[in-house]
Structure formats: structure tokens, C-alpha cells
Tab-separated table of C-alpha atoms in Angstrom:
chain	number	residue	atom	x	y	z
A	458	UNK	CA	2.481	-1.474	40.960
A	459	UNK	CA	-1.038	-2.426	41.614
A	460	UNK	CA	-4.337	-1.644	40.373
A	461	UNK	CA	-4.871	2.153	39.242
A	462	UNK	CA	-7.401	4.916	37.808
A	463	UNK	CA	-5.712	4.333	34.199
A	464	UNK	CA	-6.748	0.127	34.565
A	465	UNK	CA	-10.357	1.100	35.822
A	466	UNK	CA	-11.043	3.357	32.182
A	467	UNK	CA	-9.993	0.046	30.517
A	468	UNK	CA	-11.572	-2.542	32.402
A	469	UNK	CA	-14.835	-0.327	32.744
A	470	UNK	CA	-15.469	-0.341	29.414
A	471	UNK	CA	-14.533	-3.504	28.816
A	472	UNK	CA	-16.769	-5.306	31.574
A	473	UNK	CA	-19.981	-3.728	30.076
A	474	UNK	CA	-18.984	-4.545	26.563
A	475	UNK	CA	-18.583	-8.113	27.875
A	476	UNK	CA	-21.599	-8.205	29.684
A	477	UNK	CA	-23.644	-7.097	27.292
A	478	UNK	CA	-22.166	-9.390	24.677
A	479	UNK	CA	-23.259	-12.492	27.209
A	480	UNK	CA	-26.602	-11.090	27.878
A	481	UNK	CA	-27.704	-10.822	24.639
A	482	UNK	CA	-25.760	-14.404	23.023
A	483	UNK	CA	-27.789	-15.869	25.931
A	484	UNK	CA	-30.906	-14.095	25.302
A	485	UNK	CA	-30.186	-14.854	21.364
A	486	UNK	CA	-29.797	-18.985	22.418
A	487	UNK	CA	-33.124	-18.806	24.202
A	488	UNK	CA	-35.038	-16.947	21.545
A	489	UNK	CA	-33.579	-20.009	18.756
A	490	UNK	CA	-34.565	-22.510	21.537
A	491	UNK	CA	-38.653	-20.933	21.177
A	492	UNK	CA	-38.702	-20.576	18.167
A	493	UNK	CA	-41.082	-19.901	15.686
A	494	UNK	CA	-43.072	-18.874	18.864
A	495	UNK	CA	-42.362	-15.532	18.451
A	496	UNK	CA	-42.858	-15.041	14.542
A	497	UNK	CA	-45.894	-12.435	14.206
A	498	UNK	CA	-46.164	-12.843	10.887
A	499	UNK	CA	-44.157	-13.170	7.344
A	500	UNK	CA	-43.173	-10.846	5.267
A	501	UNK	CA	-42.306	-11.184	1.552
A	502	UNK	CA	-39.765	-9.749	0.328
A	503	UNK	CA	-37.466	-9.836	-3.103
A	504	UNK	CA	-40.386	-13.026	-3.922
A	505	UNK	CA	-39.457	-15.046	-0.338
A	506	UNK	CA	-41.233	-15.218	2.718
A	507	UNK	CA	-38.705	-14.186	5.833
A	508	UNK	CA	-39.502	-14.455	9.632
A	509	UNK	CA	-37.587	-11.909	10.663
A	510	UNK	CA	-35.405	-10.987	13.255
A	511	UNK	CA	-35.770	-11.742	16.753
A	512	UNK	CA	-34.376	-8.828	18.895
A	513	UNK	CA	-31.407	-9.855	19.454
A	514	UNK	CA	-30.496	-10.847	16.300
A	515	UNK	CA	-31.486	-6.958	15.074
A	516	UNK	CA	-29.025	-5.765	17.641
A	517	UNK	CA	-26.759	-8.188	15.921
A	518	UNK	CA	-27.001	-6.780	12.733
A	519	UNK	CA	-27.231	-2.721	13.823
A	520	UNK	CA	-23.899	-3.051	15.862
A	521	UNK	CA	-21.726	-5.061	13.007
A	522	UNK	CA	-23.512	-2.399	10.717
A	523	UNK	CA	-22.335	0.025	13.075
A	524	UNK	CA	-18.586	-0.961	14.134
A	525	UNK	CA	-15.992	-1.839	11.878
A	526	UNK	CA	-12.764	-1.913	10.832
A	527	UNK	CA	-12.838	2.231	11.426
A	528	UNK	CA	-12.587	1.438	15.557
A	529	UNK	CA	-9.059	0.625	15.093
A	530	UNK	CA	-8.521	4.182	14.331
A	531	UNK	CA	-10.076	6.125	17.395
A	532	UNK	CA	-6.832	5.685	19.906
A	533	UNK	CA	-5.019	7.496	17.284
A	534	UNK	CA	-7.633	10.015	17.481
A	535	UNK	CA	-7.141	10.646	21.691
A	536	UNK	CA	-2.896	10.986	20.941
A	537	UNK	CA	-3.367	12.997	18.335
A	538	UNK	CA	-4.466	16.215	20.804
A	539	UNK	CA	-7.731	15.314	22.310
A	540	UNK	CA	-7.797	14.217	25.730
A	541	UNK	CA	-8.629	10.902	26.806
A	542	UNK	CA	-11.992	11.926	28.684
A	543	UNK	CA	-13.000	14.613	26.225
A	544	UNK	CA	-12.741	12.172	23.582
A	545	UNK	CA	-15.176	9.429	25.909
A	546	UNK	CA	-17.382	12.738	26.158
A	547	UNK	CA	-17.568	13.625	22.658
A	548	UNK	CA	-18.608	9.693	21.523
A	549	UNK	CA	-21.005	9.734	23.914
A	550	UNK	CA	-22.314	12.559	22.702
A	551	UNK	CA	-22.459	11.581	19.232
A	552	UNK	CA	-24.139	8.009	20.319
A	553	UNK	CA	-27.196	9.866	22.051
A	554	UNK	CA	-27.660	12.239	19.126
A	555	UNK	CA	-27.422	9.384	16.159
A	556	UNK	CA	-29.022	6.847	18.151
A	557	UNK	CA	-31.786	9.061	18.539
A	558	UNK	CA	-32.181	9.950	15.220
A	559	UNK	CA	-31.881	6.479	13.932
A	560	UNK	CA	-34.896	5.613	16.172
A	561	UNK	CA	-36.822	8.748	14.082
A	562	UNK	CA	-36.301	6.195	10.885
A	563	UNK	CA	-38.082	3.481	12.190
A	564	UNK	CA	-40.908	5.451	13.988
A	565	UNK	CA	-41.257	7.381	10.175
A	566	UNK	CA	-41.530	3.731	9.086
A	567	UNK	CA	-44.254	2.887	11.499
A	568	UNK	CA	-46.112	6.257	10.764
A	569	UNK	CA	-46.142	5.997	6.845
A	570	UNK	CA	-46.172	2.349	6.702
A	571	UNK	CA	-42.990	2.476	4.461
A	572	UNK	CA	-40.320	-0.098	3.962
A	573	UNK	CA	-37.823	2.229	2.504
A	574	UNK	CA	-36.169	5.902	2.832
A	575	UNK	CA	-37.967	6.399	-0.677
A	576	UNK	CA	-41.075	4.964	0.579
A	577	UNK	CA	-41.494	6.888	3.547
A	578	UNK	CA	-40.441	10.221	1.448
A	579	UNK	CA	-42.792	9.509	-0.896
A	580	UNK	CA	-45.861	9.097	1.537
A	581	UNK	CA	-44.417	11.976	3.193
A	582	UNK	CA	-42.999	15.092	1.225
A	583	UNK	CA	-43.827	13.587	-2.191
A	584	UNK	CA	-41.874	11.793	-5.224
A	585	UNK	CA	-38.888	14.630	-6.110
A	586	UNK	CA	-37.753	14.401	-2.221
A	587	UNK	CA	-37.958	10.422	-1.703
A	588	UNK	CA	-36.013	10.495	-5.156
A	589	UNK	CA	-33.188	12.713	-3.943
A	590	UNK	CA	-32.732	10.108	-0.922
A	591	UNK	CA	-32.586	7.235	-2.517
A	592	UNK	CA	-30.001	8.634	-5.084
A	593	UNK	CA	-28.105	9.959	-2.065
A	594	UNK	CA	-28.170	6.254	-0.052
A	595	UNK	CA	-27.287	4.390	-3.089
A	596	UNK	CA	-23.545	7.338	-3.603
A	597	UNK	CA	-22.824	6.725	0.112
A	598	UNK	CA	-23.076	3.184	0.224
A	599	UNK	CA	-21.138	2.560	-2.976
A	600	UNK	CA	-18.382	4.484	-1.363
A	601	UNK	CA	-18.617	2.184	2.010
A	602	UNK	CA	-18.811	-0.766	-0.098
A	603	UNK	CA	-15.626	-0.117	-2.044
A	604	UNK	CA	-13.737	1.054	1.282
A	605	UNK	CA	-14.877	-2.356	2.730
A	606	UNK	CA	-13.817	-4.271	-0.409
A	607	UNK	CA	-10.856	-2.155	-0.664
A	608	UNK	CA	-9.465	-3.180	3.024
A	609	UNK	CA	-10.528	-6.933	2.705
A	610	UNK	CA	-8.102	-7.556	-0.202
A	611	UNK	CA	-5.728	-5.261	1.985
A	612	UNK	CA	-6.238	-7.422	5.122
A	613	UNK	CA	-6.150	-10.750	3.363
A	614	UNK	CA	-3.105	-10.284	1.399
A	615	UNK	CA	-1.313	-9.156	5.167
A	616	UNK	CA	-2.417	-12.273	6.576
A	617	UNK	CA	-1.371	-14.343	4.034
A	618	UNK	CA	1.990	-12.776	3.850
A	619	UNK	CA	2.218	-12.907	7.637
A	620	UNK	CA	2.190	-16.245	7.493
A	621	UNK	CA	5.120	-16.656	5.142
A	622	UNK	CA	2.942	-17.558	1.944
A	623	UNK	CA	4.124	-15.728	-1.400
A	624	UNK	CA	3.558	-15.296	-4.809
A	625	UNK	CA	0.522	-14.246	-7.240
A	626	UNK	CA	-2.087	-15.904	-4.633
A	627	UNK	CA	-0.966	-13.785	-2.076
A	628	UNK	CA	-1.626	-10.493	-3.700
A	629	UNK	CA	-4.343	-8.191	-2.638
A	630	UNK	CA	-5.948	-8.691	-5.969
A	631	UNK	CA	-6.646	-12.309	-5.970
A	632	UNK	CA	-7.051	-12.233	-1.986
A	633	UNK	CA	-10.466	-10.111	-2.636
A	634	UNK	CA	-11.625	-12.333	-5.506
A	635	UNK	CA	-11.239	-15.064	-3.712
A	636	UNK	CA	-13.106	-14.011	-0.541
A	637	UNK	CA	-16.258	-12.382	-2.582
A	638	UNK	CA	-16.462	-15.629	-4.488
A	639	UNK	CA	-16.400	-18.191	-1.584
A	640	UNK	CA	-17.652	-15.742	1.226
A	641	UNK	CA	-19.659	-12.756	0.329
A	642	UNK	CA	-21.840	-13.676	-2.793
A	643	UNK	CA	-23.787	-16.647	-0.873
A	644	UNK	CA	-23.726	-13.624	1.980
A	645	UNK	CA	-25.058	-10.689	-0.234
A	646	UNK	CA	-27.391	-13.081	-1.467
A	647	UNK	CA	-29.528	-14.031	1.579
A	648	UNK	CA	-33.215	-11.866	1.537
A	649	UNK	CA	-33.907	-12.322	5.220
A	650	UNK	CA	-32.055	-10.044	7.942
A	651	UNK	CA	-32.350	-13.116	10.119
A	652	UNK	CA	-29.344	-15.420	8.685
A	653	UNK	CA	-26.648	-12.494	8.428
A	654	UNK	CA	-27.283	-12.371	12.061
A	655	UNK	CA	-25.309	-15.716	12.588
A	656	UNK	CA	-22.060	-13.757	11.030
A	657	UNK	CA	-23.070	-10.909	12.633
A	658	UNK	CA	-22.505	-11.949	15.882
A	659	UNK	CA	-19.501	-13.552	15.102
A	660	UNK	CA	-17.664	-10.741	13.529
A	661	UNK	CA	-18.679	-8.983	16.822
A	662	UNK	CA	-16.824	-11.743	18.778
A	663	UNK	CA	-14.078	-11.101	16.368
A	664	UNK	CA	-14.123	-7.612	17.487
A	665	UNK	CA	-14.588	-8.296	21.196
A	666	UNK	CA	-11.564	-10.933	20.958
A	667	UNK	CA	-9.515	-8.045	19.039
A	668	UNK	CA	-9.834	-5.385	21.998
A	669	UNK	CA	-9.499	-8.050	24.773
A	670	UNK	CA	-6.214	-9.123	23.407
A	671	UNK	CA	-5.140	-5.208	23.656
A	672	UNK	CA	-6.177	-5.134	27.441
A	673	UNK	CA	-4.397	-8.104	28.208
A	674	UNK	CA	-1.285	-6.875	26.714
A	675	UNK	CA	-1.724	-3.261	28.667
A	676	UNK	CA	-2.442	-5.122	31.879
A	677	UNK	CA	0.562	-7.693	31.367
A	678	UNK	CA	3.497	-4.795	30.621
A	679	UNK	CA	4.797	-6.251	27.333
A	680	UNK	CA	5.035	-3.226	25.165
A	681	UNK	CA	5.997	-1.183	28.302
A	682	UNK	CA	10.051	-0.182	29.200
A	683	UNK	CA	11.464	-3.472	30.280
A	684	UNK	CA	8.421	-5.808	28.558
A	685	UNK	CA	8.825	-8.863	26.616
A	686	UNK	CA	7.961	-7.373	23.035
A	687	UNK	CA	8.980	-3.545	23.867
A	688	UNK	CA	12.162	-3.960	22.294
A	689	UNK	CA	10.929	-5.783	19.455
A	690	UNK	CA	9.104	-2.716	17.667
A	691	UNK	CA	10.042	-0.364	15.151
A	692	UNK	CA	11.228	3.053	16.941
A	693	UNK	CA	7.844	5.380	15.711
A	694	UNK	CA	5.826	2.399	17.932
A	695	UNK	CA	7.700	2.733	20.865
A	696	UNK	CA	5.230	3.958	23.635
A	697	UNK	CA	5.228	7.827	23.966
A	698	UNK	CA	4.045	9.307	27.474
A	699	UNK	CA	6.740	12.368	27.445
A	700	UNK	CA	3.778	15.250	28.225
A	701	UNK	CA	2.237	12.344	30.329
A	702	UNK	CA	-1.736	11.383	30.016
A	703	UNK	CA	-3.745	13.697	28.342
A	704	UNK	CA	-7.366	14.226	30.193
A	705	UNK	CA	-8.842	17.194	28.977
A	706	UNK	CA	-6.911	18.480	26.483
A	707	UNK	CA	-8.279	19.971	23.279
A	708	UNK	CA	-6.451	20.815	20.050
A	709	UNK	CA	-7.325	21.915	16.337
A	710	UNK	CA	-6.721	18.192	15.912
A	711	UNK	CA	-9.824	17.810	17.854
A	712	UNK	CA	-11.746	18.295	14.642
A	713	UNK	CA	-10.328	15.144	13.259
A	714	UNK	CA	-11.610	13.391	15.902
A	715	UNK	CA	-15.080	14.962	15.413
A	716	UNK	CA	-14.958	14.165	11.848
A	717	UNK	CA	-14.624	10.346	13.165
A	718	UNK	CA	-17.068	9.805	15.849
A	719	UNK	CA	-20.000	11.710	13.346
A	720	UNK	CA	-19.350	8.475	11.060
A	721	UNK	CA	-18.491	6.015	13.666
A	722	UNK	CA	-22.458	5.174	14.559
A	723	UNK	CA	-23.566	5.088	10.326
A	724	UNK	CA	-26.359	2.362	10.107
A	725	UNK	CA	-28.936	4.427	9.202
A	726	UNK	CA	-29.180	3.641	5.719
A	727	UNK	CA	-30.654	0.404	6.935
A	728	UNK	CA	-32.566	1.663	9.385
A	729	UNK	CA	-36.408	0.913	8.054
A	730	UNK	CA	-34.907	-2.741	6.869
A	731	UNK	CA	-33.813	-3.300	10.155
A	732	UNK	CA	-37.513	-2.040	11.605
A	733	UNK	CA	-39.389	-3.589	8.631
A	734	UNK	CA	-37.873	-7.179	9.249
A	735	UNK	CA	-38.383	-7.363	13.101
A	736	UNK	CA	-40.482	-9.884	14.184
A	737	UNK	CA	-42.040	-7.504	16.830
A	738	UNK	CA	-42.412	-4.150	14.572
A	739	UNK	CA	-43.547	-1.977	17.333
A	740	UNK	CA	-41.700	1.258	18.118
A	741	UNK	CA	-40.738	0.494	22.024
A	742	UNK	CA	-39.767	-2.751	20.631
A	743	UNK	CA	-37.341	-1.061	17.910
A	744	UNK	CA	-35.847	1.927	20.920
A	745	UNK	CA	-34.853	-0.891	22.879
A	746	UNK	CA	-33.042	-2.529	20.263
A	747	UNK	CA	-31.611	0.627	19.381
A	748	UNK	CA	-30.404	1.590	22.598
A	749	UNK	CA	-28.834	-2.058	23.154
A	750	UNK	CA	-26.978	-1.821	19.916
A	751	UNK	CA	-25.921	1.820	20.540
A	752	UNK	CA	-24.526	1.082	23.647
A	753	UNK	CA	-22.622	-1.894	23.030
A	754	UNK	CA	-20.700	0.063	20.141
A	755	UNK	CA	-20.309	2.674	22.489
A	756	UNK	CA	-18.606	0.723	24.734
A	757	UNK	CA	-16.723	-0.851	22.531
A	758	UNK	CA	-15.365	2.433	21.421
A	759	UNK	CA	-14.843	3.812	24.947
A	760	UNK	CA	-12.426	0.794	25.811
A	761	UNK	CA	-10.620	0.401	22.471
A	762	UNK	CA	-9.893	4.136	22.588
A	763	UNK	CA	-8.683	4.121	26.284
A	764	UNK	CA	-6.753	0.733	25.975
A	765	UNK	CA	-4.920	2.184	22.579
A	766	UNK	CA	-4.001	5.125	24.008
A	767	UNK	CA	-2.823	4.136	27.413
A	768	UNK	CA	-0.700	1.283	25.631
A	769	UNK	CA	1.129	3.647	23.321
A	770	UNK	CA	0.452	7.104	24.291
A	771	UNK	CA	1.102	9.598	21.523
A	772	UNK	CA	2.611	6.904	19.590
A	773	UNK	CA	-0.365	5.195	19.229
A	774	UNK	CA	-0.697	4.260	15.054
A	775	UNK	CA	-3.618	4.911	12.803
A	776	UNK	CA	-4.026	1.627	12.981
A	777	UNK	CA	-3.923	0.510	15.975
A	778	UNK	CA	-2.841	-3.225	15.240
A	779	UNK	CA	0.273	-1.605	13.408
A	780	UNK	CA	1.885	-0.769	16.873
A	781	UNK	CA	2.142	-4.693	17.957
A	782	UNK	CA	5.001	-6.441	17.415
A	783	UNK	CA	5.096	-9.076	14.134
A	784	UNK	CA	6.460	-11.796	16.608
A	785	UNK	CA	3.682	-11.353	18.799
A	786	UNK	CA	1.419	-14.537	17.995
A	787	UNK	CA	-1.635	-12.643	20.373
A	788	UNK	CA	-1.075	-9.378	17.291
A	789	UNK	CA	-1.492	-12.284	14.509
A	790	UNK	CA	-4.489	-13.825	15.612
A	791	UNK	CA	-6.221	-10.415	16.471
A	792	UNK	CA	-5.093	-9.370	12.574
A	793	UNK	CA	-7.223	-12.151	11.385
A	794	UNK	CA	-9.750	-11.674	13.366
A	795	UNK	CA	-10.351	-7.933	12.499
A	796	UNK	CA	-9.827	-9.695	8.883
A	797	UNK	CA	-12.851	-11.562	9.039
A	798	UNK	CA	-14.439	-8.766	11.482
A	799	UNK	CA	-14.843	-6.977	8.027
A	800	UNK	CA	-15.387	-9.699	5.471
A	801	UNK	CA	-19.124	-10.109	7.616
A	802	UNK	CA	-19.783	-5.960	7.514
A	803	UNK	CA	-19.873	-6.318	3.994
A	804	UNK	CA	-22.970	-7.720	3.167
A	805	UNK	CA	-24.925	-5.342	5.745
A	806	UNK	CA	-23.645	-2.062	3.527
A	807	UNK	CA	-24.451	-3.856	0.381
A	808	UNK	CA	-27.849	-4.935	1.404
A	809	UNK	CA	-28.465	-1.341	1.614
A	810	UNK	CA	-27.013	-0.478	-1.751
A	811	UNK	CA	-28.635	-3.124	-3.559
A	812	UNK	CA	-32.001	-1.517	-1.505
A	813	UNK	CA	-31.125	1.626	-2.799
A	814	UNK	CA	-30.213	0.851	-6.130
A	815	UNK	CA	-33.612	-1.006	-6.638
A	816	UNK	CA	-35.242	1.587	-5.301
A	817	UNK	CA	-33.699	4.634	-6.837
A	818	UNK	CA	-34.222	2.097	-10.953
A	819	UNK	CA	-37.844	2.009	-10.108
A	820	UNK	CA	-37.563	-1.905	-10.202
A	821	UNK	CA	-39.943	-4.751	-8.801
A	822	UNK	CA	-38.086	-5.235	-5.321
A	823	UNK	CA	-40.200	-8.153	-5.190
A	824	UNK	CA	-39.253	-10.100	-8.026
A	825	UNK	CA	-36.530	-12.795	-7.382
A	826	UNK	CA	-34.347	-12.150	-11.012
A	827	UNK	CA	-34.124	-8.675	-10.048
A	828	UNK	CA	-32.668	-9.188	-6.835
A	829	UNK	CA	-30.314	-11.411	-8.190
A	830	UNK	CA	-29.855	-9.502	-11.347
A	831	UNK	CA	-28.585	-6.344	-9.434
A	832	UNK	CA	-26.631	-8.384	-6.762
A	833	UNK	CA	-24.255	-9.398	-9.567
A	834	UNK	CA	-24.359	-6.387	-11.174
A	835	UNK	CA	-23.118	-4.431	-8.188
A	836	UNK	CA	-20.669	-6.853	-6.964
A	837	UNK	CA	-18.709	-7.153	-10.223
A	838	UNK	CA	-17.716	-3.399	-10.767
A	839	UNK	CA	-17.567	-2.802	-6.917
A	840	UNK	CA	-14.594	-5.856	-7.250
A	841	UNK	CA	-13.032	-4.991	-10.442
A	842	UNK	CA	-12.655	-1.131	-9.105
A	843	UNK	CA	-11.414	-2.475	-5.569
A	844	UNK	CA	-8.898	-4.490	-7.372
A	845	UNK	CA	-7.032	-1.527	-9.078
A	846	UNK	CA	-7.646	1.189	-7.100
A	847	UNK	CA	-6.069	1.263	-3.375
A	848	UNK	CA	-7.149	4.304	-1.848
A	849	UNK	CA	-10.218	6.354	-2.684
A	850	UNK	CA	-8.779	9.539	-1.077
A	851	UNK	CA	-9.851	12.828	-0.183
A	852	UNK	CA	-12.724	13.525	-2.665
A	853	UNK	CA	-14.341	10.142	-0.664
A	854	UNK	CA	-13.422	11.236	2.688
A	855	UNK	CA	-14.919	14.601	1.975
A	856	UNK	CA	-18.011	12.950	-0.016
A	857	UNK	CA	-18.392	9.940	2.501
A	858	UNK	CA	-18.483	13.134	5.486
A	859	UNK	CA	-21.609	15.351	3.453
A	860	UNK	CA	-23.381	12.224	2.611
A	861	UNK	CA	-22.911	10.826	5.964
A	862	UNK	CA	-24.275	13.927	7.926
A	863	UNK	CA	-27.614	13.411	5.283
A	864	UNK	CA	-28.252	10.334	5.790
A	865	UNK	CA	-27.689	10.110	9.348
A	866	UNK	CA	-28.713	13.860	10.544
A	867	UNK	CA	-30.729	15.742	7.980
A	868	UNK	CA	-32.684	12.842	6.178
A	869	UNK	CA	-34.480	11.488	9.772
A	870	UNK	CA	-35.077	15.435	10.484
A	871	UNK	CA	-36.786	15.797	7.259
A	872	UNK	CA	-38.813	12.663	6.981
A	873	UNK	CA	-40.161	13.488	10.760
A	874	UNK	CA	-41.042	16.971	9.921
A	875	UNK	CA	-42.787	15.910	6.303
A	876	UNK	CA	-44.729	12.541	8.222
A	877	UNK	CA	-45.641	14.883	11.496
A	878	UNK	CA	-47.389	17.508	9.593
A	879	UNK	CA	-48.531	16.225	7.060
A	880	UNK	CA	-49.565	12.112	7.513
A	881	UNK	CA	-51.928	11.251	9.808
A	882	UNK	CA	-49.834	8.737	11.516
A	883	UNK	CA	-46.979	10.840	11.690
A	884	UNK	CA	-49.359	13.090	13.688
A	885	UNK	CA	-49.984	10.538	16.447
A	886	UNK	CA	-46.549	9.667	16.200
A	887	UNK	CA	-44.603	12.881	16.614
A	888	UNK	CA	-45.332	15.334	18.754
A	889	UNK	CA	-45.390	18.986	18.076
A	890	UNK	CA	-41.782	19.841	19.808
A	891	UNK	CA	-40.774	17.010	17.688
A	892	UNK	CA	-41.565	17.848	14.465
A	893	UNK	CA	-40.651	21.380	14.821
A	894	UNK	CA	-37.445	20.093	16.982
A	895	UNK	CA	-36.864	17.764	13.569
A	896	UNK	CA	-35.363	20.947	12.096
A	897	UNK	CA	-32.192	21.099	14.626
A	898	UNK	CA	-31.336	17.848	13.042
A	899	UNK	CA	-31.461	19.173	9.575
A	900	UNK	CA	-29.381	22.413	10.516
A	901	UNK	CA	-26.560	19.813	12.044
């Protein structure tokens, strides 16, 4: 009976995830409506000129980059022994510290003049280092590329099944050829940042639809005692509030949940793409983009942790999704939406891995057969494996964790320490506390 403290964490969130969604599609329409107004210049790259990215479209790209399918997993994370604020704590905490040292990329980028991680380590610390990067991007991204692949043929081969269709179609197998073939090889072959912002944005609506359809059913009682799909779910879904709301708690668990939120803000592997294809490449014009997109996945985060949680308590699944009822039409439409949510985060992580890959091979990154060349060779195998193997289990989840923590914490504190002492526009770049402050990151 009426409005309480546990409806404002939801709604909150949710009212500045929505806002800012609306600011920036309107801000998006108006920049489309100018123009080529605001093109500073072109920019070739892989042999074609691009325009570049407005600033809203970059914020496009950073936060599908950024949030994915792994959201769904965070409300699981609160129940599991980590209270509800604590949690909202510790992401924010993790969003200032990643956010911040995705900024040092693109400020490296605009000291050294580099395009790339290998680029800037080269003009920086020297070959052997910018080597050792570029090897490292190209092992973490081929792991986030098959774990996207992986849960696309997953996802598709649900829906399909959902819907009552069977037989070979239907399986997971075919499911993922099909999608790569019609959807994601036209995607992971576009050269300019600029059109992948059109799927961008929608696969953030997707996601946006997906945790407003969670709020509504928290604020309408359905999978409460008494509502209309409560008795309709299997017994381990059945909301669990026994040891009532958990706050402030903190558990062993709580590492889990750590573990989590240090890979829940990953973009930075793209991070001097994203700078090097603005249409604006200044560094206040880069923070601002960063803090937009960093906050909008914050939010996002904040709501779909506090809206999961308060729904189902400690019963709350690892995926989320799982705890809605099959006969719920609202739980069908959000599955395909968190479907497709995925399908356009693909091409994002493979940009970067075909980046890498070029980069680490020593090829022409300018030359048109190459791009193509290694866009087909990395999307075959990264298919074929996806196809056969349906987990990529603990050695990944331990791998993806060490190369995360490089490329988000220790690579941005080296390349700021290497372009502040030693580059002459790292010097007017960083300051002193900075480059010396670049080695906390590196220690994390």
C-alpha cells in the first residue's frame, strides 16, 4: 500500500536512465538534422574516408560496448550476500575509477598522436611494450567475441523454441549461422564508427525496454503472493524475502560481486578508436562523452540491480529473465529484445579484435583486402568454435578477469606514465601527480 523507499531505488534509477536516453536521441536527431556541419575533417581508414562520430553517436557506441547481456546477472549478485546499497556503492565506485582511466586512453592518444594501444606504446615505452598490448587486446577480445557468439546461438535457439518452432532450424547451431550471415558480417564489415551507432542505439533501447518491463512488473504485484503470474513459476523462482531486504550486508560472496562490476564497464580496448573517429577529437570533448556514457550504464546497472532484487529477493536467478514466468507475453518480448540487445554488441568487440589482430600481424590497416581478408578470417573460426563448444568455463572466466584488469587498469597506467615522462605531449598533457599517480592504476 502506496508509494515506498523500496519504489524510489527503482524509479530513481530508472528516471535518469530515461532521461538521459531522451536527451541524447534528441541531441543525436539534431546533430543528423546539421549535418555535415560539424565534420572537422576525414579520416582514412582501412582505404575509406569516414566522418566520424558526432558525440552522441560515440556515447552510443561506448555504452552498447559497455553493457550487455552480463547486466542481467548483477541482481543475482545483491541476493547472493551483498546488500542492496553496498552493491549501488561498489558500481559506483568501479564507474569513477574505469571511467577515469578510460579517459587516460584517449588523452595518451591525443599526446602521442596514436590511433592504437600499439601505437601509442610504441611512441611511448618503445616496440617490445606496444607488442605485449596488442597481443594481450587481441586474447581478451577473442574470448568476448566467442562469449558473445556463444550466447547469440543460445538466445536465438530460446526464442525460437519459445515460440513453438522445432526441428534442425531451431538449434543453437544453425540459429548463430544464420544471424552472423544475415546480421553481423554486413555489421563487422562497416570501417566508420558512425553507422554502428544506428544499432547501437537501438540495442540500448532494447536494453532500456528490457529493465522497464521489470519495473512495471515490480510496481504492478504480479510475481508477488497473491499476483497474476506468482503461481505460475517454478518453486526455486518463487520470491524469497525470509531475512527481509538486505542494505548493508557484506559476505565472502561479496567477492563475486567484485569480480563482476571490475568487468561490467570493459570498453577500453576501443578506447583510442572511439577518440580517433570523433568528429571533435579534443580531450574535454572526449571526458564529456565519457562521463555521459559512464553514467548512463551506471544507471542502468543501479536500477536493473535494485528492480531484480526487490522482485525476487534471494531468489533472484543468474539470469534474471529466467525468474519470469513462460506465459508471461511482457518476459517473451523482453527475451528477444535482450536477443537482439547482443546480436548489435558484437560487432563493437570484434572491431577491436580485428584492430588488434591487424595490429599485433604487422599488416597495412589501411589497405581495403586486408580488412576484409581478416574480417573473414576471424569470423569463421570464432563461428565454427561457438557452434561446438557451449561454455568456455573457468580457465576464460579466470583469463577474461587478468586480461580485463590489463587492459582496463594497468595498460592506461602504463601508457600515461611512459607518454608523461617521456613524450613531449604527454608532458603538457599529464601532470606530475598524474604520471606518478599512473602507477596506483598499475598496482590495481
Amino acid at each position: 500500500g502506496g508509494f515506498t523507499a523500496r519504489d524510489a531505488l527503482t524509479l530513481a534509477p530508472g528516471a535518469l536512465t530515461l532521461c538521459l536516453l531522451t536527451g541524447l536521441i534528441v541531441s543525436f536527431l539534431r546533430s543528423l538534422r546539421e549535418g555535415d556541419a560539424k565534420v572537422v575533417d576525414t579520416r582514412l581508414v582501412n582505404g575509406v574516408e569516414v566522418k566520424g562520430t558526432s558525440g552522441p553517436q560515440t556515447v552510443f557506441n561506448i555504452c552498447k560496448n559497455i553493457v550487455g547481456e552480463g547486466m542481467l546477472s548483477l541482481p543475482s549478485g545483491v541476493a547472493a550476500g551483498t546488500g542492496l546499497l553496498g552493491s549501488m556503492v561498489i558500481a559506483l565506485a568501479f564507474c569513477m575509477i574505469l571511467g577515469y582511466t578510460f579517459s587516460l586512453m584517449g588523452r595518451v592518444c591525443h599526446a602521442t598522436g596514436g590511433v592504437s594501444h600499439k601505437e601509442c606504446g610504441e611512441r611511448s615505452s618503445g616496440p617490445r611494450m606496444a607488442q605485449i598490448m596488442s597481443v594481450t587486446l587481441m586474447l581478451k577480445t577473442i574470448g568476448t567475441c566467442l562469449s558473445y557468439a556463444i550466447v547469440i546461438g543460445d538466445s536465438f535457439s530460446r526464442i525460437l523454441h519459445y515460440f513453438g518452432i522445432v526441428g534442425i532450424f531451431t538449434s543453437r547451431q544453425v540459429s548463430l549461422v544464420s544471424v552472423m550471415v544475415v546480421v553481423l558480417v554486413p555489421l563487422c564489415m562497416q570501417k566508420d564508427l558512425s553507422i554502428l551507432s544506428y544499432t547501437s542505439l537501438l540495442g540500448l533501447i532494447f536494453e532500456v525496454f528490457v529493465v522497464c518491463f521489470m519495473q512495471v512488473r515490480y510496481l504492478d504485484g504480479s510475481y508477488a503472493p497473491g499476483g497474476q503470474f506468482y503461481g505460475a513459476i517454478d518453486e526455486v523462482y518463487v520470491p524469497n524475502f525470509e531475512d527481509g531486504v538486505d542494505y548493508w550486508g557484506t559476505s565472502i560472496t561479496t567477492f563475486v560481486l567484485l569480480g563482476t562490476l571490475s568487468n561490467a564497464y570493459i570498453a577500453h580496448y576501443n578506447a583510442p578508436k572511439f577518440f580517433s573517429q570523433m568528429r571533435t577529437r579534443t580531450v574535454n570533448q572526449f571526458n564529456s562523452v565519457i562521463t555521459l556514457a559512464f553514467v548512463f550504464s551506471l544507471s542502468i546497472y543501479l536500477w536493473i540491480m535494485a528492480v531484480g532484487y526487490l522482485t525476487f529477493g534471494s531468489a533472484v536467478d543468474g539470469l534474471v529473465l529466467d525468474n519470469y514466468a513462460e506465459s508471461d507475453g511482457g518476459a517473451m518480448v523482453a527475451r528477444v529484445a535482450i536477443g537482439f540487445a547482443v546480436v548489435f554488441g558484437f560487432p563493437l568487440a570484434f572491431t577491436a579484435l580485428r584492430d588488434s589482430t591487424i595490429s599485433t600481424l604487422n599488416l597495412d590497416r589501411d589497405c581495403s583486402s586486408v580488412f576484409r581478408t581478416v574480417t573473414v578470417g576471424l569470423l569463421v573460426p570464432i563461428t565454427i568454435t561457438a557452434c561446438f563448444v557451449r561454455d568456455l568455463g573457468f580457465v576464460n572466466s579466470l583469463m577474461g578477469a587478468f586480461l580485463g584488469g590489463m587492459v582496463t587498469l594497468a595498460y592506461p597506467g602504463m601508457l600515461a606514465y611512459f607518454a608523461g615522462s617521456s613524450t613531449p605531449g604527454g608532458k603538457d598533457e599529464f601532470s606530475r601527480s598524474e604520471v606518478y599517480g599512473a602507477w596506483a592504476w598499475i598496482a590495481l
